[in-house]
Amino acid sequence: MPDTELITIGAFARACGLSASALRFYADAGILVPAVVDEVTGYRYYAPEQTDTARLIRHLRAVDMPLPAVAAVLADPADTAGLVDEHLAAMDRRSAEIRTAATAARAALRVGRASPSNPDPAGRADTGHAPRRGDDPASDAVWVSGPALAAAVDQVATATLTDPARRVLDTILFEAGAQELTLTATDRYRLATRTLRTTCRATLPWTATIAADDLRSTVSWLRRQYSVAVVATASGIEFATAAVVSGGAVRSAARGRGEQPGERDLEAFSGRVDGDVSHGASGVGLGANGDPARRHCRRSAEDFPNYREMLAALPPVSTRVVLARADLLHALENAGSSTVALHVYPPNTVSITADGTTARPAAADRPANAEPATHEADHLCVTRRSLAAEITGPSMAIHFAVTTLYPAIAGAVGADVMLDLIAADMPVLVRSADDGDSSTLAMPCKPEPTEETSR
């Protein structure tokens, strides 16, 4: 049993202002490790004296400090001020560049000018705050940021697929809990999840599998709302603004349909899923009575696969890599091939090579901004890029289709991504965290024959 003075992860998250999912991410990254992890239950417990460190991490991440820089600050408190000042100076330079570009854009396009017929050029539809907890008449509603929810739908929707034979592949699972709202989707090659912190939690947890097309049609509306209530109903999910909820117009019907994730495993899901999406009475678009402050999305008739069970059944992580998300995206964009190989060289180098080429030893890696090589020895590796990384575990090479890996990286949140590698033929978990977290399980592919082996 843990020491009675230790704090559960949920209580610790509330005390330091981070989400439980972000704490798990920082623990796995080695930034903030729990004081005790129960060997039987796996529950994580923190010591009261870790609260200040957690708050410092929250402040550093709030100014977009990369994870390796955060680790450096924590490792050398004596030089904290210098490292923070250096980061802020870099941000100031970047902000100045952005302001200059924005000024030029306004001058060229003449945007942002109000007129009597258009007093609000940005088109903001709602600036009201969510009511205090207890004021919400919809007891099973959860409150989240509208723009954050829109971004979450965009992120996980990259893992949906339109397949008439497997309608569930074009759905998104909503799971509302005590402090978080999680969205999940899969196309059998990727499984993407995005967790958001809630500002007002549901009285009872609930789940709902929602038609992805309906959610995509709602994204632009969500993006213009400061805060929205997410309510599970018998026919789907309803989104409503503070003005609607405060007027008592939203009521939850979630208790009438206690949907739970399906029990089928991934194998059954990938080979035997069929069925159709049910059409709710309201359909997508305006809420009941044409209310512009509400949107409704339909439930699916399908059970979403038990993805948590599948994740729990994965073998232990062999190699963990933390690197800058922008650098990895740039390398994939310039790979020059539909498939790539990731070569992981501990302790601090990851190389991206176009598949079908021959990898050089790590010592010969060029920096990410190097020009393509011209001499004969480099001809097979002209598309190779080397990235700085923090690596724990043995070296590994793993191959991906760019169309599988790129959306997983692009849909992440924050400046850094964590790659949990198991083996060359096992799925990779791509993780990131800031206020909430984002995870995508991406399937590798078989390597393309190199020029040498194909002769």
Short mmCIF file of N, CA and C in Angstrom, two decimals, residues 222-372:
data_model
loop_
_atom_site.label_atom_id
_atom_site.label_comp_id
_atom_site.label_asym_id
_atom_site.label_seq_id
_atom_site.Cartn_x
_atom_site.Cartn_y
_atom_site.Cartn_z
N LEU A 222 -18.17 24.71 -34.17
CA LEU A 222 -17.49 24.53 -32.89
C LEU A 222 -16.32 25.50 -32.75
N ARG A 223 -15.62 25.71 -33.84
CA ARG A 223 -14.41 26.54 -33.80
C ARG A 223 -14.74 27.99 -33.42
N ARG A 224 -15.98 28.40 -33.61
CA ARG A 224 -16.36 29.79 -33.32
C ARG A 224 -17.04 29.95 -31.95
N GLN A 225 -17.09 28.88 -31.17
CA GLN A 225 -17.71 28.97 -29.85
C GLN A 225 -16.63 28.99 -28.78
N TYR A 226 -16.78 29.89 -27.82
CA TYR A 226 -15.79 29.95 -26.74
C TYR A 226 -15.82 28.66 -25.93
N SER A 227 -17.03 28.22 -25.56
CA SER A 227 -17.18 27.03 -24.74
C SER A 227 -18.49 26.35 -25.12
N VAL A 228 -18.50 25.02 -25.13
CA VAL A 228 -19.71 24.29 -25.49
C VAL A 228 -19.98 23.17 -24.49
N ALA A 229 -21.27 22.89 -24.31
CA ALA A 229 -21.69 21.71 -23.55
C ALA A 229 -21.84 20.56 -24.51
N VAL A 230 -21.32 19.40 -24.13
CA VAL A 230 -21.44 18.18 -24.93
C VAL A 230 -22.38 17.25 -24.19
N VAL A 231 -23.51 16.94 -24.80
CA VAL A 231 -24.56 16.19 -24.14
C VAL A 231 -24.88 14.93 -24.93
N ALA A 232 -24.84 13.78 -24.29
CA ALA A 232 -25.24 12.54 -24.94
C ALA A 232 -26.76 12.40 -24.90
N THR A 233 -27.37 12.15 -26.05
CA THR A 233 -28.81 11.96 -26.14
C THR A 233 -29.10 10.58 -26.70
N ALA A 234 -30.37 10.21 -26.73
CA ALA A 234 -30.74 8.90 -27.23
C ALA A 234 -30.39 8.73 -28.70
N SER A 235 -30.39 9.81 -29.46
CA SER A 235 -30.13 9.71 -30.90
C SER A 235 -28.74 10.16 -31.30
N GLY A 236 -27.96 10.70 -30.38
CA GLY A 236 -26.61 11.14 -30.74
C GLY A 236 -25.98 12.01 -29.69
N ILE A 237 -25.33 13.08 -30.15
CA ILE A 237 -24.69 14.05 -29.26
C ILE A 237 -25.19 15.43 -29.64
N GLU A 238 -25.43 16.26 -28.65
CA GLU A 238 -25.82 17.63 -28.90
C GLU A 238 -24.77 18.56 -28.31
N PHE A 239 -24.39 19.57 -29.10
CA PHE A 239 -23.48 20.62 -28.65
C PHE A 239 -24.31 21.89 -28.46
N ALA A 240 -24.08 22.59 -27.36
CA ALA A 240 -24.86 23.80 -27.08
C ALA A 240 -23.98 24.84 -26.43
N THR A 241 -24.30 26.11 -26.67
CA THR A 241 -23.56 27.21 -26.07
C THR A 241 -24.10 27.52 -24.68
N ALA A 242 -23.39 28.39 -23.97
CA ALA A 242 -23.78 28.75 -22.62
C ALA A 242 -25.16 29.39 -22.58
N ALA A 243 -25.50 30.20 -23.59
CA ALA A 243 -26.78 30.88 -23.61
C ALA A 243 -27.94 29.88 -23.65
N VAL A 244 -27.77 28.81 -24.43
CA VAL A 244 -28.82 27.81 -24.54
C VAL A 244 -28.98 27.05 -23.23
N VAL A 245 -27.85 26.63 -22.64
CA VAL A 245 -27.91 25.83 -21.43
C VAL A 245 -28.46 26.64 -20.27
N SER A 246 -28.04 27.90 -20.16
CA SER A 246 -28.53 28.72 -19.06
C SER A 246 -30.03 28.96 -19.17
N GLY A 247 -30.57 28.83 -20.39
CA GLY A 247 -32.01 28.98 -20.57
C GLY A 247 -32.77 27.69 -20.34
N GLY A 248 -32.06 26.62 -19.99
CA GLY A 248 -32.72 25.37 -19.66
C GLY A 248 -33.15 24.57 -20.87
N ALA A 249 -32.57 24.84 -22.05
CA ALA A 249 -33.05 24.18 -23.26
C ALA A 249 -32.42 22.81 -23.46
N VAL A 250 -31.31 22.51 -22.79
CA VAL A 250 -30.62 21.25 -23.01
C VAL A 250 -30.91 20.31 -21.87
N ARG A 251 -31.33 19.12 -22.19
CA ARG A 251 -31.52 18.07 -21.20
C ARG A 251 -30.83 16.82 -21.72
N SER A 252 -30.23 16.06 -20.81
CA SER A 252 -29.51 14.87 -21.24
C SER A 252 -30.44 13.67 -21.26
N ALA A 253 -30.32 12.89 -22.31
CA ALA A 253 -31.06 11.63 -22.39
C ALA A 253 -30.10 10.45 -22.35
N ALA A 254 -28.88 10.70 -21.85
CA ALA A 254 -27.86 9.64 -21.86
C ALA A 254 -28.28 8.45 -21.03
N ARG A 255 -29.03 8.69 -19.95
CA ARG A 255 -29.41 7.56 -19.10
C ARG A 255 -30.32 6.59 -19.83
N GLY A 256 -30.99 7.09 -20.88
CA GLY A 256 -31.89 6.23 -21.62
C GLY A 256 -31.16 5.25 -22.53
N ARG A 257 -29.86 5.50 -22.74
CA ARG A 257 -29.11 4.60 -23.61
C ARG A 257 -27.69 4.51 -23.10
N GLY A 258 -27.40 3.54 -22.28
CA GLY A 258 -26.07 3.42 -21.68
C GLY A 258 -25.13 2.66 -22.57
N GLU A 259 -24.64 3.31 -23.60
CA GLU A 259 -23.77 2.65 -24.56
C GLU A 259 -22.39 2.45 -23.98
N GLN A 260 -21.82 1.31 -24.20
CA GLN A 260 -20.48 1.00 -23.75
C GLN A 260 -19.65 0.54 -24.94
N PRO A 261 -18.31 0.65 -24.88
CA PRO A 261 -17.48 0.19 -25.99
C PRO A 261 -17.73 -1.28 -26.28
N GLY A 262 -17.61 -1.69 -27.55
CA GLY A 262 -17.83 -3.07 -27.94
C GLY A 262 -16.81 -4.00 -27.34
N GLU A 263 -17.15 -5.28 -27.30
CA GLU A 263 -16.29 -6.26 -26.69
C GLU A 263 -15.39 -6.97 -27.69
N ARG A 264 -15.55 -6.67 -28.98
CA ARG A 264 -14.76 -7.38 -29.97
C ARG A 264 -13.32 -6.93 -29.96
N ASP A 265 -12.42 -7.88 -30.19
CA ASP A 265 -11.01 -7.52 -30.22
C ASP A 265 -10.64 -6.98 -31.60
N LEU A 266 -9.39 -6.60 -31.76
CA LEU A 266 -8.97 -5.94 -33.01
C LEU A 266 -9.07 -6.88 -34.19
N GLU A 267 -8.78 -8.16 -33.97
CA GLU A 267 -8.85 -9.11 -35.07
C GLU A 267 -10.28 -9.22 -35.59
N ALA A 268 -11.23 -9.35 -34.66
CA ALA A 268 -12.64 -9.44 -35.07
C ALA A 268 -13.08 -8.15 -35.74
N PHE A 269 -12.57 -7.04 -35.19
CA PHE A 269 -12.93 -5.73 -35.74
C PHE A 269 -12.43 -5.58 -37.16
N SER A 270 -11.18 -5.98 -37.40
CA SER A 270 -10.58 -5.77 -38.72
C SER A 270 -11.15 -6.70 -39.77
N GLY A 271 -11.71 -7.85 -39.35
CA GLY A 271 -12.15 -8.80 -40.35
C GLY A 271 -13.65 -8.98 -40.48
N ARG A 272 -14.43 -8.62 -39.45
CA ARG A 272 -15.84 -8.99 -39.48
C ARG A 272 -16.77 -7.85 -39.10
N VAL A 273 -16.34 -6.61 -39.21
CA VAL A 273 -17.22 -5.50 -38.86
C VAL A 273 -18.09 -5.15 -40.05
N ASP A 274 -19.38 -5.03 -39.81
CA ASP A 274 -20.27 -4.58 -40.88
C ASP A 274 -21.40 -3.81 -40.23
N GLY A 275 -22.40 -3.47 -41.01
CA GLY A 275 -23.51 -2.71 -40.46
C GLY A 275 -23.61 -1.34 -41.08
N ASP A 276 -24.48 -0.52 -40.51
CA ASP A 276 -24.73 0.79 -41.09
C ASP A 276 -24.85 1.81 -39.98
N VAL A 277 -24.84 3.08 -40.36
CA VAL A 277 -24.99 4.18 -39.42
C VAL A 277 -26.47 4.52 -39.32
N SER A 278 -26.96 4.56 -38.10
CA SER A 278 -28.37 4.90 -37.94
C SER A 278 -28.57 6.39 -38.08
N HIS A 279 -29.71 6.80 -38.57
CA HIS A 279 -30.02 8.21 -38.75
C HIS A 279 -30.93 8.66 -37.63
N GLY A 280 -30.44 9.58 -36.83
CA GLY A 280 -31.27 10.13 -35.76
C GLY A 280 -32.36 11.02 -36.34
N ALA A 281 -33.34 11.30 -35.51
CA ALA A 281 -34.48 12.07 -36.00
C ALA A 281 -34.08 13.49 -36.38
N SER A 282 -33.13 14.06 -35.64
CA SER A 282 -32.78 15.45 -35.89
C SER A 282 -31.79 15.60 -37.04
N GLY A 283 -30.92 14.61 -37.19
CA GLY A 283 -29.90 14.72 -38.22
C GLY A 283 -28.84 15.74 -37.84
N VAL A 284 -27.89 15.99 -38.77
CA VAL A 284 -26.84 16.95 -38.51
C VAL A 284 -27.33 18.35 -38.84
N GLY A 285 -26.71 19.34 -38.23
CA GLY A 285 -27.04 20.73 -38.54
C GLY A 285 -27.57 21.44 -37.33
N LEU A 286 -28.58 22.29 -37.52
CA LEU A 286 -29.11 23.07 -36.42
C LEU A 286 -29.76 22.17 -35.38
N GLY A 287 -29.83 22.66 -34.16
CA GLY A 287 -30.49 21.92 -33.11
C GLY A 287 -32.00 21.97 -33.29
N ALA A 288 -32.68 21.46 -32.28
CA ALA A 288 -34.14 21.43 -32.35
C ALA A 288 -34.69 22.84 -32.56
N ASN A 289 -35.76 22.93 -33.35
CA ASN A 289 -36.42 24.20 -33.63
C ASN A 289 -35.52 25.18 -34.38
N GLY A 290 -34.50 24.67 -35.08
CA GLY A 290 -33.63 25.54 -35.86
C GLY A 290 -32.77 26.45 -35.04
N ASP A 291 -32.44 26.09 -33.81
CA ASP A 291 -31.66 26.94 -32.90
C ASP A 291 -30.22 27.05 -33.41
N PRO A 292 -29.73 28.26 -33.76
CA PRO A 292 -28.36 28.39 -34.28
C PRO A 292 -27.29 28.21 -33.22
N ALA A 293 -27.67 28.13 -31.97
CA ALA A 293 -26.70 27.96 -30.88
C ALA A 293 -26.58 26.51 -30.45
N ARG A 294 -27.12 25.59 -31.25
CA ARG A 294 -27.04 24.18 -30.94
C ARG A 294 -26.72 23.40 -32.21
N ARG A 295 -26.04 22.28 -32.05
CA ARG A 295 -25.79 21.37 -33.16
C ARG A 295 -26.00 19.94 -32.69
N HIS A 296 -26.50 19.10 -33.59
CA HIS A 296 -26.77 17.71 -33.26
C HIS A 296 -26.05 16.80 -34.24
N CYS A 297 -25.42 15.73 -33.74
CA CYS A 297 -24.75 14.74 -34.56
C CYS A 297 -25.29 13.35 -34.21
N ARG A 298 -25.48 12.52 -35.22
CA ARG A 298 -26.15 11.24 -35.05
C ARG A 298 -25.26 10.17 -34.42
N ARG A 299 -25.90 9.27 -33.67
CA ARG A 299 -25.23 8.07 -33.19
C ARG A 299 -25.08 7.06 -34.34
N SER A 300 -24.08 6.20 -34.21
CA SER A 300 -23.95 5.06 -35.10
C SER A 300 -24.60 3.85 -34.45
N ALA A 301 -25.10 2.94 -35.27
CA ALA A 301 -25.67 1.69 -34.76
C ALA A 301 -24.59 0.69 -34.39
N GLU A 302 -23.32 1.01 -34.71
CA GLU A 302 -22.23 0.08 -34.50
C GLU A 302 -21.59 0.24 -33.12
N ASP A 303 -21.08 -0.86 -32.60
CA ASP A 303 -20.27 -0.83 -31.39
C ASP A 303 -18.83 -0.53 -31.78
N PHE A 304 -18.24 0.45 -31.12
CA PHE A 304 -16.84 0.75 -31.39
C PHE A 304 -15.98 -0.36 -30.80
N PRO A 305 -14.88 -0.76 -31.47
CA PRO A 305 -14.04 -1.86 -30.96
C PRO A 305 -13.43 -1.51 -29.62
N ASN A 306 -13.13 -2.54 -28.85
CA ASN A 306 -12.56 -2.36 -27.52
C ASN A 306 -11.07 -2.03 -27.66
N TYR A 307 -10.78 -0.78 -27.99
CA TYR A 307 -9.40 -0.40 -28.27
C TYR A 307 -8.53 -0.40 -27.02
N ARG A 308 -9.11 -0.14 -25.87
CA ARG A 308 -8.31 -0.12 -24.64
C ARG A 308 -7.76 -1.51 -24.34
N GLU A 309 -8.56 -2.52 -24.58
CA GLU A 309 -8.09 -3.89 -24.38
C GLU A 309 -6.96 -4.21 -25.33
N MET A 310 -7.08 -3.76 -26.57
CA MET A 310 -6.04 -3.98 -27.56
C MET A 310 -4.74 -3.29 -27.17
N LEU A 311 -4.83 -2.03 -26.69
CA LEU A 311 -3.64 -1.31 -26.26
C LEU A 311 -2.98 -2.00 -25.07
N ALA A 312 -3.80 -2.50 -24.14
CA ALA A 312 -3.25 -3.16 -22.96
C ALA A 312 -2.54 -4.46 -23.32
N ALA A 313 -2.92 -5.08 -24.45
CA ALA A 313 -2.33 -6.36 -24.84
C ALA A 313 -1.01 -6.20 -25.60
N LEU A 314 -0.62 -4.96 -25.93
CA LEU A 314 0.64 -4.76 -26.64
C LEU A 314 1.83 -5.15 -25.77
N PRO A 315 2.88 -5.70 -26.35
CA PRO A 315 4.09 -6.02 -25.57
C PRO A 315 4.72 -4.75 -25.01
N PRO A 316 5.63 -4.90 -24.04
CA PRO A 316 6.29 -3.72 -23.44
C PRO A 316 7.08 -2.92 -24.48
N VAL A 317 7.20 -1.63 -24.22
CA VAL A 317 7.98 -0.75 -25.09
C VAL A 317 9.45 -1.12 -25.00
N SER A 318 10.10 -1.19 -26.15
CA SER A 318 11.53 -1.50 -26.20
C SER A 318 12.38 -0.24 -26.24
N THR A 319 11.99 0.70 -27.12
CA THR A 319 12.76 1.93 -27.31
C THR A 319 11.81 3.11 -27.30
N ARG A 320 12.17 4.14 -26.56
CA ARG A 320 11.34 5.35 -26.48
C ARG A 320 12.13 6.53 -27.03
N VAL A 321 11.49 7.29 -27.93
CA VAL A 321 12.14 8.41 -28.61
C VAL A 321 11.32 9.67 -28.40
N VAL A 322 11.95 10.75 -27.98
CA VAL A 322 11.30 12.05 -27.86
C VAL A 322 12.04 13.01 -28.79
N LEU A 323 11.29 13.66 -29.68
CA LEU A 323 11.93 14.59 -30.63
C LEU A 323 10.94 15.67 -31.02
N ALA A 324 11.46 16.72 -31.66
CA ALA A 324 10.65 17.86 -32.06
C ALA A 324 9.70 17.46 -33.18
N ARG A 325 8.42 17.78 -33.00
CA ARG A 325 7.41 17.40 -33.98
C ARG A 325 7.65 18.08 -35.32
N ALA A 326 7.99 19.38 -35.31
CA ALA A 326 8.19 20.11 -36.56
C ALA A 326 9.34 19.52 -37.37
N ASP A 327 10.41 19.11 -36.69
CA ASP A 327 11.56 18.53 -37.40
C ASP A 327 11.17 17.22 -38.08
N LEU A 328 10.40 16.40 -37.38
CA LEU A 328 10.00 15.12 -37.95
C LEU A 328 9.07 15.33 -39.14
N LEU A 329 8.13 16.26 -39.02
CA LEU A 329 7.24 16.56 -40.14
C LEU A 329 8.02 17.04 -41.36
N HIS A 330 9.00 17.93 -41.12
CA HIS A 330 9.81 18.45 -42.23
C HIS A 330 10.56 17.31 -42.92
N ALA A 331 11.10 16.38 -42.14
CA ALA A 331 11.83 15.26 -42.73
C ALA A 331 10.91 14.38 -43.56
N LEU A 332 9.69 14.14 -43.09
CA LEU A 332 8.75 13.31 -43.84
C LEU A 332 8.29 14.01 -45.11
N GLU A 333 8.09 15.33 -45.02
CA GLU A 333 7.65 16.09 -46.19
C GLU A 333 8.70 16.07 -47.30
N ASN A 334 9.96 15.96 -46.92
CA ASN A 334 11.04 16.01 -47.89
C ASN A 334 11.72 14.66 -48.10
N ALA A 335 11.03 13.59 -47.73
CA ALA A 335 11.63 12.26 -47.85
C ALA A 335 11.83 11.84 -49.30
N GLY A 336 10.95 12.30 -50.19
CA GLY A 336 11.09 11.93 -51.59
C GLY A 336 10.70 10.50 -51.88
N SER A 337 9.89 9.89 -51.01
CA SER A 337 9.48 8.51 -51.20
C SER A 337 8.15 8.29 -50.50
N SER A 338 7.36 7.34 -50.99
CA SER A 338 6.08 7.04 -50.35
C SER A 338 6.25 6.24 -49.06
N THR A 339 7.39 5.59 -48.90
CA THR A 339 7.70 4.88 -47.66
C THR A 339 9.06 5.31 -47.15
N VAL A 340 9.21 5.31 -45.84
CA VAL A 340 10.46 5.76 -45.22
C VAL A 340 10.88 4.77 -44.14
N ALA A 341 12.15 4.82 -43.81
CA ALA A 341 12.69 4.04 -42.71
C ALA A 341 13.17 4.98 -41.62
N LEU A 342 12.77 4.71 -40.38
CA LEU A 342 13.28 5.44 -39.23
C LEU A 342 14.39 4.61 -38.60
N HIS A 343 15.59 5.16 -38.57
CA HIS A 343 16.74 4.50 -37.93
C HIS A 343 17.00 5.21 -36.61
N VAL A 344 16.88 4.49 -35.53
CA VAL A 344 17.02 5.07 -34.20
C VAL A 344 18.39 4.69 -33.65
N TYR A 345 19.21 5.72 -33.38
CA TYR A 345 20.57 5.52 -32.88
C TYR A 345 20.69 6.15 -31.50
N PRO A 346 20.63 5.38 -30.42
CA PRO A 346 20.80 5.97 -29.08
C PRO A 346 22.19 6.59 -28.97
N PRO A 347 22.33 7.64 -28.17
CA PRO A 347 21.29 8.18 -27.29
C PRO A 347 20.54 9.39 -27.85
N ASN A 348 20.94 9.91 -29.06
CA ASN A 348 20.35 11.19 -29.44
C ASN A 348 20.18 11.43 -30.93
N THR A 349 20.06 10.39 -31.76
CA THR A 349 19.92 10.62 -33.20
C THR A 349 18.87 9.71 -33.81
N VAL A 350 17.99 10.31 -34.61
CA VAL A 350 17.04 9.55 -35.43
C VAL A 350 17.25 9.97 -36.87
N SER A 351 17.38 9.01 -37.77
CA SER A 351 17.56 9.32 -39.18
C SER A 351 16.34 8.85 -39.96
N ILE A 352 15.93 9.67 -40.93
CA ILE A 352 14.82 9.35 -41.81
C ILE A 352 15.38 9.10 -43.20
N THR A 353 15.16 7.91 -43.73
CA THR A 353 15.71 7.54 -45.03
C THR A 353 14.59 7.10 -45.95
N ALA A 354 14.62 7.56 -47.20
CA ALA A 354 13.66 7.08 -48.19
C ALA A 354 13.84 5.58 -48.36
N ASP A 355 12.74 4.83 -48.31
CA ASP A 355 12.84 3.38 -48.44
C ASP A 355 13.38 3.00 -49.81
N GLY A 356 14.08 1.87 -49.83
CA GLY A 356 14.70 1.44 -51.07
C GLY A 356 16.12 1.93 -51.20
N THR A 357 16.61 2.69 -50.19
CA THR A 357 18.00 3.15 -50.19
C THR A 357 18.75 2.43 -49.09
N THR A 358 20.04 2.62 -49.06
CA THR A 358 20.89 1.95 -48.09
C THR A 358 21.31 2.92 -47.01
N ALA A 359 21.13 2.55 -45.76
CA ALA A 359 21.47 3.44 -44.64
C ALA A 359 22.97 3.44 -44.38
N ARG A 360 23.49 4.60 -44.06
CA ARG A 360 24.89 4.73 -43.65
C ARG A 360 24.99 4.60 -42.15
N PRO A 361 26.16 4.37 -41.59
CA PRO A 361 26.32 4.38 -40.14
C PRO A 361 25.94 5.73 -39.56
N ALA A 362 25.57 5.71 -38.28
CA ALA A 362 25.12 6.94 -37.63
C ALA A 362 26.19 8.01 -37.64
N ALA A 363 27.46 7.63 -37.58
CA ALA A 363 28.53 8.61 -37.52
C ALA A 363 28.60 9.45 -38.78
N ALA A 364 28.05 8.93 -39.87
CA ALA A 364 28.10 9.67 -41.13
C ALA A 364 26.86 10.50 -41.39
N ASP A 365 25.94 10.54 -40.44
CA ASP A 365 24.70 11.29 -40.65
C ASP A 365 24.96 12.76 -40.85
N ARG A 366 24.21 13.35 -41.79
CA ARG A 366 24.29 14.79 -41.99
C ARG A 366 23.25 15.48 -41.13
N PRO A 367 23.45 16.76 -40.77
CA PRO A 367 22.42 17.49 -40.04
C PRO A 367 21.17 17.66 -40.89
N ALA A 368 20.03 17.99 -40.21
CA ALA A 368 18.74 18.06 -40.90
C ALA A 368 18.71 19.09 -42.01
N ASN A 369 19.50 20.17 -41.89
CA ASN A 369 19.45 21.24 -42.88
C ASN A 369 20.55 21.10 -43.94
N ALA A 370 21.18 19.91 -44.02
CA ALA A 370 22.27 19.74 -44.97
C ALA A 370 21.75 19.68 -46.39
N GLU A 371 22.57 20.14 -47.34
CA GLU A 371 22.22 20.04 -48.75
C GLU A 371 22.38 18.58 -49.19
N PRO A 372 21.62 18.14 -50.21
CA PRO A 372 21.79 16.77 -50.72
C PRO A 372 23.24 16.50 -51.11
#
